[in-house]
Short mmCIF file of C-alpha atoms (C1' of nucleotides) in Angstrom, two decimals:
data_model
loop_
_atom_site.label_atom_id
_atom_site.label_comp_id
_atom_site.label_asym_id
_atom_site.label_seq_id
_atom_site.Cartn_x
_atom_site.Cartn_y
_atom_site.Cartn_z
CA MET A 933 -3.62 9.33 49.04
CA VAL A 934 -3.05 6.85 46.03
CA SER A 935 -4.92 3.63 45.60
CA VAL A 936 -3.49 0.46 42.83
CA ASP A 937 -6.62 -1.26 42.02
CA VAL A 938 -5.80 -4.32 39.72
CA VAL A 939 -8.29 -5.98 36.61
CA ALA A 940 -6.89 -9.45 37.38
CA VAL A 941 -8.08 -11.99 34.46
CA ARG A 942 -7.37 -15.68 34.18
CA PHE A 943 -8.78 -17.74 31.24
CA ALA A 944 -9.03 -21.44 32.55
CA VAL A 945 -9.18 -24.06 30.09
CA THR A 946 -12.17 -25.11 31.88
CA GLU A 947 -14.12 -22.10 31.36
CA ALA A 948 -15.41 -20.70 27.85
CA THR A 949 -14.68 -16.96 27.99
CA PRO A 950 -11.96 -14.98 30.23
CA SER A 951 -12.62 -13.58 33.65
CA VAL A 952 -12.09 -11.09 36.09
CA ALA A 953 -11.69 -11.00 39.88
CA ILE A 954 -14.43 -9.42 41.94
CA ILE A 955 -13.95 -9.04 45.61
CA ARG A 956 -16.50 -8.06 48.14
CA ARG A 957 -15.49 -5.59 50.12
CA ASP A 958 -14.79 -6.07 53.92
CA ARG A 959 -14.00 -2.58 55.57
CA GLU A 960 -15.50 1.27 54.80
CA PRO A 961 -16.34 2.83 52.28
CA PHE A 962 -18.66 0.38 50.71
CA ALA A 963 -18.42 -2.07 52.86
CA GLY A 964 -19.91 -5.60 51.43
CA GLU A 965 -20.18 -4.26 48.29
CA LEU A 966 -18.41 -5.68 45.32
CA ALA A 967 -15.53 -3.97 43.49
CA LEU A 968 -12.15 -4.89 42.24
CA PRO A 969 -9.30 -5.39 44.50
CA GLY A 970 -6.99 -2.75 44.96
CA VAL A 971 -4.77 -1.16 48.07
CA LEU A 972 -3.39 1.69 48.86
CA LEU A 973 0.40 2.41 47.77
CA GLY A 974 2.73 2.59 50.55
CA ARG A 975 5.77 5.02 50.95
CA GLY A 976 8.37 3.99 48.12
CA GLU A 977 6.25 0.84 47.27
CA ARG A 978 6.58 0.07 43.10
CA LEU A 979 3.01 -0.31 41.50
CA TYR A 980 3.95 -3.92 40.50
CA ASP A 981 4.42 -4.71 43.96
CA ALA A 982 1.14 -3.08 45.47
CA ALA A 983 -0.41 -4.48 42.69
CA LEU A 984 0.82 -7.98 43.59
CA ARG A 985 0.35 -7.31 46.60
CA ALA A 986 -3.41 -6.48 46.02
CA ILE A 987 -3.22 -10.21 44.43
CA THR A 988 -2.53 -12.17 47.43
CA GLY A 989 -3.83 -10.25 49.96
CA LYS A 990 -7.56 -9.28 48.33
CA VAL A 991 -7.96 -12.34 46.19
CA GLY A 992 -5.71 -14.29 48.60
CA LEU A 993 -3.35 -16.26 45.74
CA PRO A 994 0.31 -16.70 46.32
CA PRO A 995 2.97 -14.40 44.11
CA GLU A 996 4.11 -17.15 41.56
CA HIS A 997 0.79 -17.61 40.13
CA ILE A 998 1.02 -13.61 38.81
CA ARG A 999 2.14 -14.16 35.22
CA GLY A 1000 2.30 -10.88 34.45
CA VAL A 1001 1.63 -6.90 35.09
CA GLY A 1002 0.97 -3.57 33.66
CA GLN A 1003 0.05 -0.11 33.73
CA LEU A 1004 -3.33 1.32 32.60
CA ALA A 1005 -4.07 4.19 33.25
CA THR A 1006 -4.78 6.90 36.30
CA PHE A 1007 -8.46 7.75 37.74
CA ASP A 1008 -8.34 11.09 39.52
CA GLU A 1009 -12.01 12.39 39.85
CA PRO A 1010 -11.78 14.07 43.40
CA LEU A 1011 -15.32 12.80 44.25
CA ARG A 1012 -14.31 8.94 43.37
CA ASP A 1013 -13.51 7.68 47.05
CA PRO A 1014 -15.88 9.25 49.67
CA ARG A 1015 -13.19 9.82 52.16
CA GLY A 1016 -11.52 12.14 50.15
CA PRO A 1017 -9.75 12.65 47.00
CA THR A 1018 -7.96 9.80 45.81
CA LEU A 1019 -5.55 8.90 42.71
CA SER A 1020 -6.66 5.40 41.58
CA LEU A 1021 -3.43 3.91 39.50
CA SER A 1022 -5.31 0.84 37.71
CA MET A 1023 -3.02 -2.46 36.81
CA TRP A 1024 -3.71 -5.51 34.62
CA ALA A 1025 -2.67 -8.43 35.75
CA VAL A 1026 -2.99 -11.89 34.66
CA VAL A 1027 -3.18 -14.87 36.86
CA ASP A 1028 -2.59 -18.74 36.34
CA PRO A 1029 -6.01 -20.46 36.37
CA ALA A 1030 -4.74 -23.50 37.64
CA ALA A 1031 -4.46 -21.17 40.84
CA PRO A 1032 -5.64 -23.05 44.42
CA VAL A 1033 -8.79 -21.32 45.54
CA ASP A 1034 -8.89 -18.09 46.11
CA THR A 1035 -11.57 -15.29 47.66
CA ALA A 1036 -12.42 -13.71 44.81
CA SER A 1037 -15.79 -14.05 42.90
CA TRP A 1038 -14.86 -14.23 38.96
CA PHE A 1039 -17.49 -12.79 36.34
CA ALA A 1040 -16.69 -12.77 32.48
CA PHE A 1041 -16.84 -9.26 30.55
CA GLY A 1042 -20.10 -7.93 30.42
CA GLN A 1043 -21.06 -9.90 33.70
CA VAL A 1044 -19.83 -8.24 36.07
CA PRO A 1045 -22.19 -6.86 38.04
CA HIS A 1046 -22.30 -2.79 39.62
CA LEU A 1047 -18.80 -2.01 41.34
CA ALA A 1048 -18.31 0.34 44.44
CA PHE A 1049 -16.13 3.28 43.16
CA ASP A 1050 -15.96 4.34 39.99
CA HIS A 1051 -14.21 0.73 39.33
CA GLY A 1052 -17.05 -0.08 36.26
CA PRO A 1053 -15.32 2.45 34.41
CA ILE A 1054 -12.20 1.47 35.12
CA LEU A 1055 -12.92 -2.11 34.27
CA GLU A 1056 -14.23 -0.82 30.81
CA VAL A 1057 -11.36 1.34 29.89
CA ALA A 1058 -9.28 -1.88 30.94
CA ARG A 1059 -11.22 -4.23 28.47
CA ALA A 1060 -10.73 -1.89 25.64
CA ALA A 1061 -6.52 -1.33 26.69
CA LEU A 1062 -6.70 -5.00 26.51
CA ALA A 1063 -8.19 -5.84 23.88
CA GLY A 1064 -5.72 -3.40 22.14
CA LEU A 1065 -3.07 -5.05 23.85
CA LEU A 1066 -3.88 -9.05 22.49
CA TRP A 1067 -1.20 -9.85 19.82
CA ARG A 1068 0.85 -6.53 20.29
CA ASP A 1069 1.79 -7.09 23.54
CA ARG A 1070 3.58 -10.60 23.89
CA THR A 1071 3.91 -10.92 27.45
CA PHE A 1072 -0.05 -10.28 27.74
CA THR A 1073 -0.71 -12.33 25.45
CA ARG A 1074 1.54 -15.43 26.52
CA ALA A 1075 0.36 -14.95 30.38
CA ILE A 1076 -3.19 -15.21 28.84
CA LEU A 1077 -3.30 -18.29 26.73
CA GLY A 1078 -0.26 -19.91 28.22
CA GLU A 1079 2.31 -22.20 26.90
CA GLU A 1080 0.20 -23.89 24.47
CA PHE A 1081 -3.56 -22.98 23.29
CA SER A 1082 -6.20 -23.56 20.18
CA THR A 1083 -7.10 -21.41 17.82
CA ALA A 1084 -10.80 -21.85 19.59
CA ARG A 1085 -9.53 -19.86 22.70
CA ALA A 1086 -7.98 -17.37 20.53
CA LEU A 1087 -10.94 -16.96 19.16
CA ALA A 1088 -13.00 -16.92 22.55
CA LEU A 1089 -10.56 -14.59 24.09
CA ALA A 1090 -10.65 -12.06 20.97
CA GLU A 1091 -14.24 -11.95 21.02
CA ALA A 1092 -14.61 -11.48 24.87
CA LEU A 1093 -11.60 -8.68 24.48
CA SER A 1094 -12.81 -6.34 21.58
CA GLY A 1095 -16.55 -7.89 21.13
CA SER A 1096 -16.51 -9.45 17.73
CA ARG A 1097 -15.28 -12.51 17.40
CA PRO A 1098 -12.71 -12.89 14.55
CA ASP A 1099 -12.71 -15.20 11.63
CA ARG A 1100 -11.51 -18.57 12.17
CA GLY A 1101 -9.51 -19.14 9.49
CA ASN A 1102 -7.95 -15.25 9.04
CA LEU A 1103 -6.64 -15.98 12.80
CA ASN A 1104 -5.31 -18.89 11.76
CA ARG A 1105 -3.34 -17.31 9.28
CA MET A 1106 -2.27 -14.28 11.79
CA LEU A 1107 -1.14 -17.53 14.20
CA ARG A 1108 1.31 -18.67 11.53
CA SER A 1109 2.86 -15.18 10.41
CA MET A 1110 3.24 -14.72 13.86
CA PRO A 1111 6.93 -14.80 15.30
CA GLY A 1112 7.86 -16.92 18.22
CA LEU A 1113 4.86 -18.75 17.89
CA GLN A 1114 4.71 -22.66 16.43
CA GLN A 1115 2.15 -24.95 15.57
CA ALA A 1116 2.13 -28.45 16.52
CA GLU A 1117 2.44 -31.46 14.81
CA ALA A 1118 0.51 -33.63 16.62
CA ALA A 1119 -3.25 -33.01 17.01
CA VAL A 1120 -4.73 -32.87 20.19
CA ARG A 1121 -8.27 -34.41 21.15
CA SER A 1122 -10.68 -32.14 22.74
CA GLY A 1123 -13.31 -34.95 24.10
CA GLY A 1124 -16.24 -34.08 22.41
CA PRO A 1125 -17.03 -34.35 18.75
CA GLY A 1126 -15.11 -32.22 15.81
CA ARG A 1127 -11.67 -32.58 14.55
CA PRO A 1128 -8.83 -32.06 17.18
CA TYR A 1129 -6.55 -29.38 16.87
CA GLN A 1130 -3.08 -28.69 16.62
CA PRO A 1131 -1.93 -26.46 19.86
CA TRP A 1132 0.06 -23.24 19.11
CA VAL A 1133 3.69 -22.85 21.21
CA TRP A 1134 5.57 -20.43 22.08
CA THR A 1135 9.48 -21.01 21.08
CA MET B 448 4.19 12.22 46.81
CA VAL B 449 3.22 12.65 43.88
CA SER B 450 4.04 15.05 41.16
CA VAL B 451 2.81 15.91 37.79
CA ASP B 452 5.03 16.17 34.73
CA VAL B 453 4.20 17.90 31.50
CA VAL B 454 5.72 17.74 27.77
CA ALA B 455 4.84 20.50 26.60
CA VAL B 456 5.18 20.80 22.55
CA ARG B 457 4.33 23.10 20.02
CA PHE B 458 4.77 23.78 16.71
CA ALA B 459 5.15 27.17 15.36
CA VAL B 460 4.76 27.72 11.20
CA THR B 461 8.41 29.83 11.63
CA GLU B 462 10.16 26.57 12.61
CA ALA B 463 10.98 23.62 11.12
CA THR B 464 9.94 20.80 13.84
CA PRO B 465 7.97 20.96 16.97
CA SER B 466 9.52 22.08 20.39
CA VAL B 467 9.18 21.00 24.22
CA ALA B 468 9.49 23.24 26.80
CA ILE B 469 12.01 22.28 28.78
CA ILE B 470 13.02 24.91 32.48
CA ARG B 471 15.81 25.56 35.05
CA ARG B 472 15.07 24.47 38.16
CA ASP B 473 15.08 27.45 41.13
CA ARG B 474 14.80 25.13 44.08
CA GLU B 475 16.21 22.10 45.39
CA PRO B 476 16.98 19.32 43.99
CA PHE B 477 18.38 19.96 41.11
CA ALA B 478 18.56 23.45 41.26
CA GLY B 479 20.24 24.96 38.23
CA GLU B 480 19.65 22.12 36.31
CA LEU B 481 17.25 21.37 33.47
CA ALA B 482 14.24 19.41 33.89
CA LEU B 483 10.35 19.08 32.65
CA PRO B 484 7.55 21.12 34.13
CA GLY B 485 6.19 19.71 36.96
CA VAL B 486 4.32 20.44 39.75
CA LEU B 487 3.47 18.61 42.95
CA LEU B 488 0.28 17.34 43.14
CA GLY B 489 -2.39 19.45 45.54
CA ARG B 490 -5.12 17.83 47.63
CA GLY B 491 -8.34 17.24 45.38
CA GLU B 492 -6.10 18.49 42.24
CA ARG B 493 -7.12 17.16 38.95
CA LEU B 494 -4.46 15.92 36.94
CA TYR B 495 -5.69 18.25 34.10
CA ASP B 496 -5.66 21.18 36.26
CA ALA B 497 -1.93 20.68 37.75
CA ALA B 498 -0.54 20.40 33.94
CA LEU B 499 -2.16 23.80 33.48
CA ARG B 500 -0.05 25.19 36.81
CA ALA B 501 2.73 23.93 35.52
CA ILE B 502 2.71 25.26 32.21
CA THR B 503 1.34 28.36 33.83
CA GLY B 504 3.82 28.89 36.71
CA LYS B 505 6.91 27.28 35.29
CA VAL B 506 6.56 28.05 31.58
CA GLY B 507 4.66 31.41 32.07
CA LEU B 508 2.15 30.63 29.56
CA PRO B 509 -1.47 32.27 30.51
CA PRO B 510 -3.75 29.00 30.01
CA GLU B 511 -5.96 29.73 27.57
CA HIS B 512 -3.08 28.92 25.75
CA ILE B 513 -2.89 25.62 26.03
CA ARG B 514 -4.79 23.65 23.36
CA GLY B 515 -4.85 20.48 24.40
CA VAL B 516 -3.43 17.77 27.62
CA GLY B 517 -3.45 14.09 28.12
CA GLN B 518 -2.74 11.27 30.24
CA LEU B 519 0.71 9.67 29.88
CA ALA B 520 2.38 7.06 32.16
CA THR B 521 3.28 6.96 35.44
CA PHE B 522 6.98 6.67 36.64
CA ASP B 523 7.38 4.80 39.96
CA GLU B 524 10.90 4.34 40.80
CA PRO B 525 11.98 4.89 44.21
CA LEU B 526 15.08 6.47 43.54
CA ARG B 527 13.93 9.19 40.90
CA ASP B 528 13.66 11.66 43.37
CA PRO B 529 16.53 12.49 46.21
CA ARG B 530 14.00 14.18 48.09
CA GLY B 531 12.31 10.69 49.06
CA PRO B 532 9.94 8.22 47.06
CA THR B 533 7.90 10.35 44.86
CA LEU B 534 5.89 9.07 41.43
CA SER B 535 5.58 10.73 38.69
CA LEU B 536 2.52 11.26 36.59
CA SER B 537 3.70 12.28 33.06
CA MET B 538 1.21 14.77 30.95
CA TRP B 539 1.54 15.97 27.30
CA ALA B 540 0.28 19.50 26.58
CA VAL B 541 0.19 21.28 22.99
CA VAL B 542 0.55 25.02 23.61
CA ASP B 543 -0.15 27.79 21.22
CA PRO B 544 3.13 28.95 19.36
CA ALA B 545 1.30 31.61 18.90
CA ALA B 546 1.63 32.50 22.81
CA PRO B 547 3.37 35.46 24.20
CA VAL B 548 6.77 35.28 25.92
CA ASP B 549 7.65 32.44 28.22
CA THR B 550 10.50 31.90 30.47
CA ALA B 551 11.21 28.19 29.12
CA SER B 552 13.87 26.78 26.99
CA TRP B 553 12.29 25.13 23.63
CA PHE B 554 14.19 22.42 21.86
CA ALA B 555 13.77 19.90 18.94
CA PHE B 556 13.35 16.35 20.12
CA GLY B 557 16.35 15.17 19.96
CA GLN B 558 18.38 18.41 20.83
CA VAL B 559 17.39 18.02 24.34
CA PRO B 560 20.07 18.47 26.54
CA HIS B 561 20.80 15.98 30.17
CA LEU B 562 17.09 16.62 32.28
CA ALA B 563 17.23 16.26 36.03
CA PHE B 564 15.45 13.09 37.93
CA ASP B 565 14.25 10.82 35.06
CA HIS B 566 12.92 13.08 32.72
CA GLY B 567 15.08 12.12 30.13
CA PRO B 568 13.31 8.81 29.63
CA ILE B 569 10.10 10.19 30.30
CA LEU B 570 10.33 12.38 27.24
CA GLU B 571 11.63 9.33 24.81
CA VAL B 572 8.43 7.47 26.18
CA ALA B 573 6.52 10.71 26.09
CA ARG B 574 7.60 10.87 21.96
CA ALA B 575 6.74 7.21 21.34
CA ALA B 576 3.19 7.96 22.89
CA LEU B 577 3.30 11.36 20.99
CA ALA B 578 4.11 9.50 17.69
CA GLY B 579 1.26 6.84 18.23
CA LEU B 580 -1.43 9.72 18.88
CA LEU B 581 -0.76 11.53 15.41
CA TRP B 582 -3.41 11.02 13.15
CA ARG B 583 -5.22 8.50 15.65
CA ASP B 584 -5.68 11.19 18.28
CA ARG B 585 -7.66 13.66 16.37
CA THR B 586 -7.36 15.90 19.67
CA PHE B 587 -3.90 16.28 19.71
CA THR B 588 -3.30 16.29 16.17
CA ARG B 589 -5.61 18.97 15.49
CA ALA B 590 -3.75 20.75 18.58
CA ILE B 591 -0.55 20.59 17.40
CA LEU B 592 -0.71 21.21 14.01
CA GLY B 593 -3.46 24.16 14.15
CA GLU B 594 -6.58 24.72 12.18
CA GLU B 595 -4.62 25.03 8.74
CA PHE B 596 -1.48 23.11 7.45
CA SER B 597 0.46 22.14 4.62
CA THR B 598 1.44 18.99 4.00
CA ALA B 599 5.04 20.17 4.21
CA ARG B 600 4.15 20.74 8.09
CA ALA B 601 3.01 17.08 8.69
CA LEU B 602 5.75 15.48 7.12
CA ALA B 603 7.86 17.69 9.58
CA LEU B 604 6.02 16.37 12.14
CA ALA B 605 5.95 12.87 11.67
CA GLU B 606 9.12 12.57 11.47
CA ALA B 607 10.15 14.42 14.29
CA LEU B 608 8.29 12.33 16.42
CA SER B 609 8.41 8.65 14.52
CA GLY B 610 12.31 9.21 13.06
CA SER B 611 10.90 8.33 9.76
CA ARG B 612 9.79 10.68 7.29
CA PRO B 613 6.97 9.86 4.86
CA ASP B 614 6.57 9.68 1.25
CA ARG B 615 5.23 12.68 0.84
CA GLY B 616 2.21 11.44 -1.73
CA ASN B 617 1.20 8.66 0.60
CA LEU B 618 0.68 11.50 3.86
CA ASN B 619 -1.59 12.96 0.94
CA ARG B 620 -3.66 10.36 0.16
CA MET B 621 -3.73 9.77 3.35
CA LEU B 622 -5.03 13.01 4.73
CA ARG B 623 -7.51 12.85 1.74
CA SER B 624 -9.27 9.91 3.08
CA MET B 625 -9.12 11.45 6.28
CA PRO B 626 -12.35 12.57 7.86
CA GLY B 627 -13.17 15.74 8.94
CA LEU B 628 -10.18 16.89 7.83
CA GLN B 629 -10.93 18.59 3.93
CA GLN B 630 -8.23 20.49 1.50
CA ALA B 631 -8.93 24.11 0.79
CA GLU B 632 -9.26 25.43 -3.02
CA ALA B 633 -7.48 28.69 -3.07
CA ALA B 634 -3.80 27.28 -2.87
CA VAL B 635 -1.45 29.81 -0.89
CA ARG B 636 1.89 30.85 -1.91
CA SER B 637 4.97 29.98 1.00
CA GLY B 638 7.31 32.67 -0.05
CA GLY B 639 9.67 31.14 -1.05
CA PRO B 640 10.19 29.15 -4.46
CA GLY B 641 8.04 26.13 -5.26
CA ARG B 642 4.48 25.71 -6.25
CA PRO B 643 1.84 27.18 -3.52
CA TYR B 644 0.58 24.61 -1.17
CA GLN B 645 -2.94 23.89 -0.78
CA PRO B 646 -4.06 24.08 3.19
CA TRP B 647 -5.91 21.22 5.06
CA VAL B 648 -8.61 22.42 7.01
CA TRP B 649 -10.63 20.69 9.99
CA THR B 650 -14.25 20.62 9.68
"C1'" DA C 513 -24.53 -41.09 7.79
"C1'" DC C 514 -24.73 -36.72 9.95
"C1'" DA C 515 -23.49 -33.03 13.51
"C1'" DA C 516 -19.80 -30.79 15.36
"C1'" DT C 517 -15.42 -29.04 15.47
"C1'" DA C 518 -10.92 -27.99 12.69
"C1'" DG C 519 -7.58 -26.78 9.44
"C1'" DT C 520 -6.83 -24.59 4.73
"C1'" DG C 521 -7.22 -22.59 0.28
"C1'" DT C 522 -8.89 -18.45 -2.47
"C1'" DC C 523 -11.18 -14.13 -4.31
"C1'" DT C 524 -11.97 -9.52 -2.81
"C1'" DT C 525 -10.89 -5.40 -0.23
"C1'" DT C 526 -7.98 -2.03 1.63
"C1'" DA C 527 -3.85 0.19 3.50
"C1'" DA C 528 0.61 0.92 2.59
"C1'" DG C 529 5.23 1.60 0.51
"C1'" DA C 530 7.66 3.25 -3.84
"C1'" DC C 531 8.65 5.89 -6.97
"C1'" DA C 532 7.95 8.63 -11.51
"C1'" DT C 533 5.05 12.44 -13.31
"C1'" DT C 534 3.01 16.91 -13.52
"C1'" DA C 535 2.24 21.44 -11.43
"C1'" DT C 536 3.66 26.23 -9.99
"C1'" DG C 537 6.49 29.20 -7.95
"C1'" DC C 538 11.09 32.31 -7.98
"C1'" DG C 539 15.71 33.29 -10.06
"C1'" DC D 806 15.86 28.11 -18.31
"C1'" DG D 807 16.70 26.00 -14.30
"C1'" DC D 808 15.95 24.61 -9.44
"C1'" DA D 809 12.30 24.21 -5.39
"C1'" DT D 810 8.79 22.81 -3.71
"C1'" DA D 811 4.11 20.92 -4.06
"C1'" DA D 812 0.37 17.58 -5.98
"C1'" DT D 813 -1.02 13.44 -8.42
"C1'" DG D 814 -1.24 9.09 -10.25
"C1'" DT D 815 0.15 4.04 -10.97
"C1'" DC D 816 2.46 0.17 -10.08
"C1'" DT D 817 3.46 -2.98 -6.44
"C1'" DT D 818 3.13 -5.42 -1.75
"C1'" DA D 819 0.91 -6.66 2.36
"C1'" DA D 820 -2.48 -7.09 5.58
"C1'" DA D 821 -7.12 -8.10 5.97
"C1'" DG D 822 -12.23 -9.66 5.54
"C1'" DA D 823 -15.57 -12.87 3.72
"C1'" DC D 824 -16.32 -17.06 2.55
"C1'" DA D 825 -15.84 -21.83 0.54
"C1'" DC D 826 -13.73 -26.40 1.06
"C1'" DT D 827 -11.79 -30.32 3.21
"C1'" DA D 828 -10.77 -33.09 7.22
"C1'" DT D 829 -11.24 -35.75 11.71
"C1'" DT D 830 -13.53 -36.93 14.87
"C1'" DG D 831 -18.31 -38.93 18.43
"C1'" DT D 832 -22.73 -40.69 18.36
#
DNA sequence: ACAATAGTGTCTTTAAGACATTATGCG
DNA sequence: CGCATAATGTCTTAAAGACACTATTGT
C-alpha cells in the first residue's frame, strides 16, 4: 500500500505568514485526529494526480486553484500506519490563497498541533525542503508569492521557512539580481503608515 | 507494485573514474537486456533493506561491502514497466571497491550503454543528485572516497559527477577548510613520476 | 513632529575562480 | 636535465552579511 501525503501551503496577502492545510480524519485509523491530506495511490495513478485528488477531496479545493506540485521524500517506517506497512510518498503543493471556502484548518508552520501517523516529522522535512526550494526553484517561488509581491512578504516567507529573517536590504539586492524578476515603477500604498512599496513582478 | 532500483557506485584506486553497477536481466521483462539492479519491494520491507537485497542478490556483493545508501527520487510513469504500472523508488549506494568478484558490469558515468525500463533517465538524475551530495553530504563523500584519498582522486570524482574539473588549488583550499578532514603529514609516493601526495584523512 | 514602513548605499567578510610559482619525484 | 605530478600563494571577482542612511506615508 502506498499513500500520497501532501504538504499544501498557501500564503494569503491577508496573513502574516504562510500556512499549511491540516484536515481532521473522518475514517480509521486515527479517526477524528488531525493529519496531512492524503490518499491511497491508485493503480497506474501518477503522483501528481494523487496529490491533486488529496487536495480536491480532502481539502475541498477545485484543481484550478493548485499552482504547483512537487515531490519531497519517501517515508517507509513499517509501523507508521497501524493498518500495516505502508509507504508514504510526500509531496508539496501550493494553492491559490484567493480560493473559496475549504474544509481544512490552516496553521502557520511551527504552530501545527500534533498530527496522526508520522505526519509531524514529514512536515518538518517538508519545511526544510521548501526552505531550500525558495529562490532556487522558480516554479515554487512564483507559485507561493504570486505574480506580484512586496519585499515584506518575501521577508516573511523566508523567515517562516528557514527560521531566520534575512536583512531587508540584502534580500532586495538579491531580488534585483534575480533573472526573470523586475521591480515595478509605480509604488503601492499598503494602507497603514509607512512608505509605499514597489512590487516585484515576474517577467 | 513498487520496485527499488539502485545506482550502485564504486571508485577503486585502480580506476581513473567512479563506475556504476549494471546487470543483465535474466527474467522478463527485458530479459537479456542491461538494467540497474533492482528488486520488488516486499511487504513491510524498508527501502534500505531492499537496496541491500538488490546489491547482494543482483550484483552478488556481501552486505558488509556496502558503505552507504540513500534515497534519490520516485519515478511514476505508468508505462515505464510493460508488466503494468509500477513505481520505481531509486536509491544510491556506495560499495567497497576492494570487494570480491561480482556478477555486475561496471561502467563509468557517461559510458553506460542503453538500459531497459527508464533506467537511463534514472541514472542521469542520480548523477546530478550525487554531484550535489559531494562535499555536502559527509556520509556519501566519505563512503565513495574512502578513509584516505588524494586530491587527484577528489578531482577525478568531482569531474565525473559534475562534468567539469575543478582547479586543483581551489579544491585543496576547500578541503583544507572542511571540518572533519585533515591533511596527513607523511607524503605518499604514487609509483610513477611526480611529487608524492599528502593524503586527506577523516577525523 | 513622530512613529512606522520601505528603499538605497557602503563597508566588511567570505567564498570562489583563475593562474602563476614552487616542490618533489622518475627517467 | 626535462617531464610529470603535487602543493602553495596571490590577484581578482562574486556573493553575502551587517548596518547606516534616506524616503514616504499615516496619525
